[in-house]
């Protein structure tokens, strides 16, 4: 298959610049600082574990969204 490398690179770069930054800011600022840190301030292990789970889910959701975005642009089958 002939893959449009330049177009795909631009699309992935734009996606990462916008979507990844927004998701990271929400996870780090809202979910972790205002949610997890306050709820689990008494238990650092649970705090770190919850943070790990939330960040792992964020990574998975981001990869699914990127594939959907590339499919929308018809750069991914």
Tab-separated table of N, CA, C and O in Angstrom:
chain	number	residue	atom	x	y	z
A	1	UNK	N	0.839	-1.185	0.000
A	1	UNK	CA	0.000	0.000	0.000
A	1	UNK	C	0.875	1.235	0.000
A	1	UNK	O	1.912	1.280	0.643
A	2	UNK	N	0.416	2.240	-0.709
A	2	UNK	CA	1.141	3.499	-0.795
A	2	UNK	C	0.679	4.412	0.342
A	2	UNK	O	-0.448	4.888	0.348
A	3	UNK	N	1.566	4.659	1.292
A	3	UNK	CA	1.223	5.443	2.477
A	3	UNK	C	1.700	6.879	2.283
A	3	UNK	O	2.879	7.100	2.015
A	4	UNK	N	0.800	7.870	2.429
A	4	UNK	CA	1.204	9.274	2.308
A	4	UNK	C	1.931	9.731	3.587
A	4	UNK	O	1.317	10.262	4.520
A	5	UNK	N	3.229	9.518	3.624
A	5	UNK	CA	4.014	9.732	4.838
A	5	UNK	C	3.963	11.188	5.296
A	5	UNK	O	3.759	11.463	6.489
A	6	UNK	N	4.124	12.127	4.387
A	6	UNK	CA	4.150	13.535	4.776
A	6	UNK	C	2.808	13.983	5.354
A	6	UNK	O	2.756	14.611	6.416
A	7	UNK	N	1.716	13.648	4.671
A	7	UNK	CA	0.376	14.014	5.167
A	7	UNK	C	0.094	13.363	6.519
A	7	UNK	O	-0.447	13.995	7.428
A	8	UNK	N	0.471	12.104	6.643
A	8	UNK	CA	0.249	11.390	7.895
A	8	UNK	C	1.074	12.017	9.019
A	8	UNK	O	0.585	12.194	10.137
A	9	UNK	N	2.310	12.385	8.721
A	9	UNK	CA	3.170	13.027	9.726
A	9	UNK	C	2.592	14.348	10.191
A	9	UNK	O	2.600	14.659	11.387
A	10	UNK	N	2.086	15.140	9.255
A	10	UNK	CA	1.468	16.412	9.627
A	10	UNK	C	0.223	16.195	10.479
A	10	UNK	O	0.000	16.901	11.469
A	11	UNK	N	-0.589	15.218	10.103
A	11	UNK	CA	-1.811	14.936	10.856
A	11	UNK	C	-1.486	14.462	12.279
A	11	UNK	O	-2.101	14.919	13.244
A	12	UNK	N	-0.520	13.569	12.400
A	12	UNK	CA	-0.138	13.065	13.727
A	12	UNK	C	0.454	14.200	14.562
A	12	UNK	O	0.142	14.347	15.749
A	13	UNK	N	1.292	15.031	13.956
A	13	UNK	CA	1.874	16.166	14.675
A	13	UNK	C	0.815	17.128	15.175
A	13	UNK	O	0.861	17.587	16.326
A	14	UNK	N	-0.154	17.441	14.330
A	14	UNK	CA	-1.234	18.341	14.731
A	14	UNK	C	-2.065	17.718	15.846
A	14	UNK	O	-2.422	18.392	16.826
A	15	UNK	N	-2.359	16.435	15.707
A	15	UNK	CA	-3.131	15.739	16.736
A	15	UNK	C	-2.395	15.772	18.071
A	15	UNK	O	-2.987	16.071	19.115
A	16	UNK	N	-1.117	15.454	18.048
A	16	UNK	CA	-0.337	15.428	19.279
A	16	UNK	C	-0.237	16.813	19.903
A	16	UNK	O	-0.310	16.954	21.127
A	17	UNK	N	-0.071	17.829	19.075
A	17	UNK	CA	0.053	19.192	19.595
A	17	UNK	C	-1.212	19.642	20.303
A	17	UNK	O	-1.150	20.328	21.329
A	18	UNK	N	-2.359	19.262	19.788
A	18	UNK	CA	-3.622	19.739	20.353
A	18	UNK	C	-4.211	18.737	21.346
A	18	UNK	O	-4.351	19.035	22.538
A	19	UNK	N	-4.564	17.566	20.887
A	19	UNK	CA	-5.285	16.605	21.715
A	19	UNK	C	-4.461	16.120	22.904
A	19	UNK	O	-4.963	16.084	24.030
A	20	UNK	N	-3.227	15.751	22.662
A	20	UNK	CA	-2.398	15.219	23.743
A	20	UNK	C	-2.169	16.272	24.819
A	20	UNK	O	-2.242	15.972	26.008
A	21	UNK	N	-1.939	17.503	24.405
A	21	UNK	CA	-1.715	18.572	25.375
A	21	UNK	C	-2.961	18.821	26.214
A	21	UNK	O	-2.886	18.946	27.439
A	22	UNK	N	-4.115	18.881	25.571
A	22	UNK	CA	-5.362	19.114	26.301
A	22	UNK	C	-5.633	17.980	27.284
A	22	UNK	O	-5.941	18.217	28.458
A	23	UNK	N	-5.496	16.735	26.818
A	23	UNK	CA	-5.745	15.592	27.703
A	23	UNK	C	-4.761	15.581	28.869
A	23	UNK	O	-5.137	15.343	30.015
A	24	UNK	N	-3.479	15.867	28.597
A	24	UNK	CA	-2.485	15.868	29.666
A	24	UNK	C	-2.800	16.953	30.697
A	24	UNK	O	-2.704	16.720	31.906
A	25	UNK	N	-3.160	18.149	30.246
A	25	UNK	CA	-3.475	19.234	31.170
A	25	UNK	C	-4.673	18.870	32.050
A	25	UNK	O	-4.676	19.164	33.249
A	26	UNK	N	-5.693	18.253	31.456
A	26	UNK	CA	-6.871	17.843	32.233
A	26	UNK	C	-6.524	16.765	33.258
A	26	UNK	O	-6.942	16.834	34.414
A	27	UNK	N	-5.755	15.775	32.822
A	27	UNK	CA	-5.386	14.679	33.726
A	27	UNK	C	-4.505	15.198	34.855
A	27	UNK	O	-4.759	14.949	36.035
A	28	UNK	N	-3.468	15.932	34.499
A	28	UNK	CA	-2.513	16.406	35.497
A	28	UNK	C	-3.117	17.461	36.423
A	28	UNK	O	-2.978	17.372	37.641
A	29	UNK	N	-3.783	18.446	35.839
A	29	UNK	CA	-4.283	19.555	36.639
A	29	UNK	C	-5.579	19.280	37.363
A	29	UNK	O	-5.728	19.599	38.537
A	30	UNK	N	-6.539	18.692	36.677
A	30	UNK	CA	-7.859	18.511	37.266
A	30	UNK	C	-7.967	17.181	37.998
A	30	UNK	O	-8.245	17.139	39.201
A	31	UNK	N	-7.732	16.090	37.286
A	31	UNK	CA	-7.955	14.764	37.871
A	31	UNK	C	-6.951	14.463	38.979
A	31	UNK	O	-7.339	14.069	40.093
A	32	UNK	N	-5.662	14.656	38.703
A	32	UNK	CA	-4.662	14.287	39.702
A	32	UNK	C	-4.557	15.297	40.840
A	32	UNK	O	-4.612	14.918	42.005
A	33	UNK	N	-4.396	16.575	40.522
A	33	UNK	CA	-4.183	17.584	41.565
A	33	UNK	C	-5.433	17.849	42.404
A	33	UNK	O	-5.353	17.973	43.612
A	34	UNK	N	-6.578	17.969	41.749
A	34	UNK	CA	-7.789	18.341	42.481
A	34	UNK	C	-8.633	17.147	42.902
A	34	UNK	O	-9.509	17.271	43.742
A	35	UNK	N	-8.361	15.999	42.313
A	35	UNK	CA	-9.153	14.820	42.630
A	35	UNK	C	-8.379	13.795	43.423
A	35	UNK	O	-8.577	13.635	44.629
A	36	UNK	N	-7.480	13.114	42.728
A	36	UNK	CA	-6.743	12.002	43.347
A	36	UNK	C	-5.899	12.460	44.532
A	36	UNK	O	-5.926	11.838	45.593
A	37	UNK	N	-5.155	13.545	44.361
A	37	UNK	CA	-4.261	14.006	45.431
A	37	UNK	C	-5.030	14.357	46.702
A	37	UNK	O	-4.575	14.062	47.813
A	38	UNK	N	-6.195	14.967	46.554
A	38	UNK	CA	-6.986	15.336	47.730
A	38	UNK	C	-7.654	14.126	48.376
A	38	UNK	O	-7.693	14.003	49.592
A	39	UNK	N	-8.188	13.232	47.536
A	39	UNK	CA	-8.873	12.055	48.075
A	39	UNK	C	-7.916	11.064	48.728
A	39	UNK	O	-8.269	10.402	49.703
A	40	UNK	N	-6.717	10.951	48.172
A	40	UNK	CA	-5.782	9.931	48.657
A	40	UNK	C	-4.528	10.530	49.302
A	40	UNK	O	-3.468	9.914	49.299
A	41	UNK	N	-4.651	11.727	49.863
A	41	UNK	CA	-3.505	12.402	50.485
A	41	UNK	C	-2.926	11.592	51.645
A	41	UNK	O	-1.730	11.649	51.918
A	42	UNK	N	-3.751	10.809	52.293
A	42	UNK	CA	-3.317	10.017	53.446
A	42	UNK	C	-2.599	8.728	53.052
A	42	UNK	O	-1.955	8.101	53.875
A	43	UNK	N	-2.692	8.338	51.781
A	43	UNK	CA	-2.106	7.066	51.336
A	43	UNK	C	-1.337	7.280	50.032
A	43	UNK	O	-1.921	7.276	48.953
A	44	UNK	N	-0.036	7.454	50.153
A	44	UNK	CA	0.801	7.755	48.979
A	44	UNK	C	0.836	6.610	47.973
A	44	UNK	O	0.885	6.834	46.775
A	45	UNK	N	0.805	5.387	48.445
A	45	UNK	CA	0.836	4.239	47.537
A	45	UNK	C	-0.428	4.221	46.676
A	45	UNK	O	-0.361	4.058	45.453
A	46	UNK	N	-1.574	4.415	47.308
A	46	UNK	CA	-2.837	4.453	46.569
A	46	UNK	C	-2.863	5.653	45.618
A	46	UNK	O	-3.370	5.556	44.501
A	47	UNK	N	-2.308	6.778	46.044
A	47	UNK	CA	-2.218	7.974	45.214
A	47	UNK	C	-1.417	7.675	43.948
A	47	UNK	O	-1.851	7.981	42.832
A	48	UNK	N	-0.257	7.068	44.108
A	48	UNK	CA	0.594	6.741	42.959
A	48	UNK	C	-0.059	5.694	42.055
A	48	UNK	O	0.027	5.784	40.831
A	49	UNK	N	-0.696	4.713	42.652
A	49	UNK	CA	-1.367	3.676	41.874
A	49	UNK	C	-2.529	4.268	41.067
A	49	UNK	O	-2.679	3.967	39.876
A	50	UNK	N	-3.330	5.112	41.682
A	50	UNK	CA	-4.452	5.751	40.977
A	50	UNK	C	-3.935	6.633	39.845
A	50	UNK	O	-4.496	6.648	38.747
A	51	UNK	N	-2.854	7.352	40.105
A	51	UNK	CA	-2.247	8.196	39.070
A	51	UNK	C	-1.766	7.352	37.901
A	51	UNK	O	-1.982	7.707	36.731
A	52	UNK	N	-1.143	6.219	38.194
A	52	UNK	CA	-0.670	5.308	37.153
A	52	UNK	C	-1.832	4.793	36.307
A	52	UNK	O	-1.761	4.764	35.075
A	53	UNK	N	-2.916	4.405	36.957
A	53	UNK	CA	-4.086	3.881	36.242
A	53	UNK	C	-4.703	4.957	35.354
A	53	UNK	O	-5.006	4.718	34.183
A	54	UNK	N	-4.866	6.156	35.892
A	54	UNK	CA	-5.466	7.254	35.120
A	54	UNK	C	-4.591	7.610	33.920
A	54	UNK	O	-5.080	7.800	32.798
A	55	UNK	N	-3.282	7.680	34.119
A	55	UNK	CA	-2.382	8.011	33.007
A	55	UNK	C	-2.342	6.893	31.964
A	55	UNK	O	-2.252	7.162	30.770
A	56	UNK	N	-2.415	5.655	32.402
A	56	UNK	CA	-2.445	4.534	31.455
A	56	UNK	C	-3.721	4.567	30.614
A	56	UNK	O	-3.678	4.365	29.393
A	57	UNK	N	-4.842	4.833	31.254
A	57	UNK	CA	-6.108	4.956	30.520
A	57	UNK	C	-6.051	6.127	29.551
A	57	UNK	O	-6.544	6.031	28.419
A	58	UNK	N	-5.453	7.223	29.964
A	58	UNK	CA	-5.296	8.395	29.100
A	58	UNK	C	-4.476	8.048	27.860
A	58	UNK	O	-4.821	8.457	26.751
A	59	UNK	N	-3.424	7.279	28.032
A	59	UNK	CA	-2.597	6.864	26.897
A	59	UNK	C	-3.388	5.994	25.932
A	59	UNK	O	-3.338	6.186	24.710
A	60	UNK	N	-4.149	5.051	26.468
A	60	UNK	CA	-4.966	4.178	25.626
A	60	UNK	C	-6.026	4.984	24.872
A	60	UNK	O	-6.199	4.829	23.661
A	61	UNK	N	-6.726	5.845	25.584
A	61	UNK	CA	-7.766	6.667	24.950
A	61	UNK	C	-7.162	7.556	23.874
A	61	UNK	O	-7.723	7.724	22.790
A	62	UNK	N	-5.993	8.113	24.140
A	62	UNK	CA	-5.322	8.956	23.155
A	62	UNK	C	-4.956	8.202	21.890
A	62	UNK	O	-5.116	8.725	20.778
A	63	UNK	N	-4.491	6.971	22.035
A	63	UNK	CA	-4.127	6.191	20.850
A	63	UNK	C	-5.362	5.815	20.035
A	63	UNK	O	-5.344	5.850	18.802
A	64	UNK	N	-6.459	5.511	20.718
A	64	UNK	CA	-7.712	5.211	20.015
A	64	UNK	C	-8.208	6.450	19.272
A	64	UNK	O	-8.610	6.368	18.108
A	65	UNK	N	-8.135	7.597	19.929
A	65	UNK	CA	-8.567	8.840	19.287
A	65	UNK	C	-7.690	9.187	18.081
A	65	UNK	O	-8.181	9.695	17.072
A	66	UNK	N	-6.382	8.922	18.183
A	66	UNK	CA	-5.495	9.225	17.064
A	66	UNK	C	-5.829	8.353	15.858
A	66	UNK	O	-5.866	8.833	14.722
A	67	UNK	N	-6.089	7.083	16.078
A	67	UNK	CA	-6.462	6.195	14.975
A	67	UNK	C	-7.782	6.640	14.356
A	67	UNK	O	-7.914	6.695	13.128
A	68	UNK	N	-8.749	7.015	15.185
A	68	UNK	CA	-10.023	7.521	14.668
A	68	UNK	C	-9.820	8.803	13.863
A	68	UNK	O	-10.450	9.005	12.824
A	69	UNK	N	-8.946	9.674	14.333
A	69	UNK	CA	-8.644	10.921	13.633
A	69	UNK	C	-8.018	10.635	12.266
A	69	UNK	O	-8.397	11.241	11.259
A	70	UNK	N	-7.087	9.690	12.217
A	70	UNK	CA	-6.458	9.328	10.940
A	70	UNK	C	-7.456	8.662	9.999
A	70	UNK	O	-7.398	8.864	8.783
A	71	UNK	N	-8.373	7.886	10.544
A	71	UNK	CA	-9.422	7.288	9.710
A	71	UNK	C	-10.349	8.361	9.160
A	71	UNK	O	-10.769	8.289	8.002
A	72	UNK	N	-10.667	9.358	9.968
A	72	UNK	CA	-11.503	10.459	9.530
A	72	UNK	C	-10.855	11.199	8.356
A	72	UNK	O	-11.538	11.604	7.414
A	73	UNK	N	-9.538	11.336	8.407
A	73	UNK	CA	-8.797	11.998	7.327
A	73	UNK	C	-8.470	11.056	6.171
A	73	UNK	O	-7.803	11.449	5.219
A	74	UNK	N	-8.902	9.816	6.300
A	74	UNK	CA	-8.640	8.766	5.313
A	74	UNK	C	-7.130	8.504	5.116
A	74	UNK	O	-6.674	8.229	4.009
A	75	UNK	N	-6.395	8.579	6.216
A	75	UNK	CA	-4.974	8.267	6.199
A	75	UNK	C	-4.691	6.922	6.860
A	75	UNK	O	-3.565	6.457	6.885
A	76	UNK	N	-5.732	6.310	7.399
A	76	UNK	CA	-5.636	5.017	8.065
A	76	UNK	C	-6.831	4.183	7.634
A	76	UNK	O	-7.940	4.698	7.548
A	77	UNK	N	-6.598	2.907	7.386
A	77	UNK	CA	-7.712	2.041	6.962
A	77	UNK	C	-8.463	1.507	8.148
A	77	UNK	O	-7.999	1.352	9.204
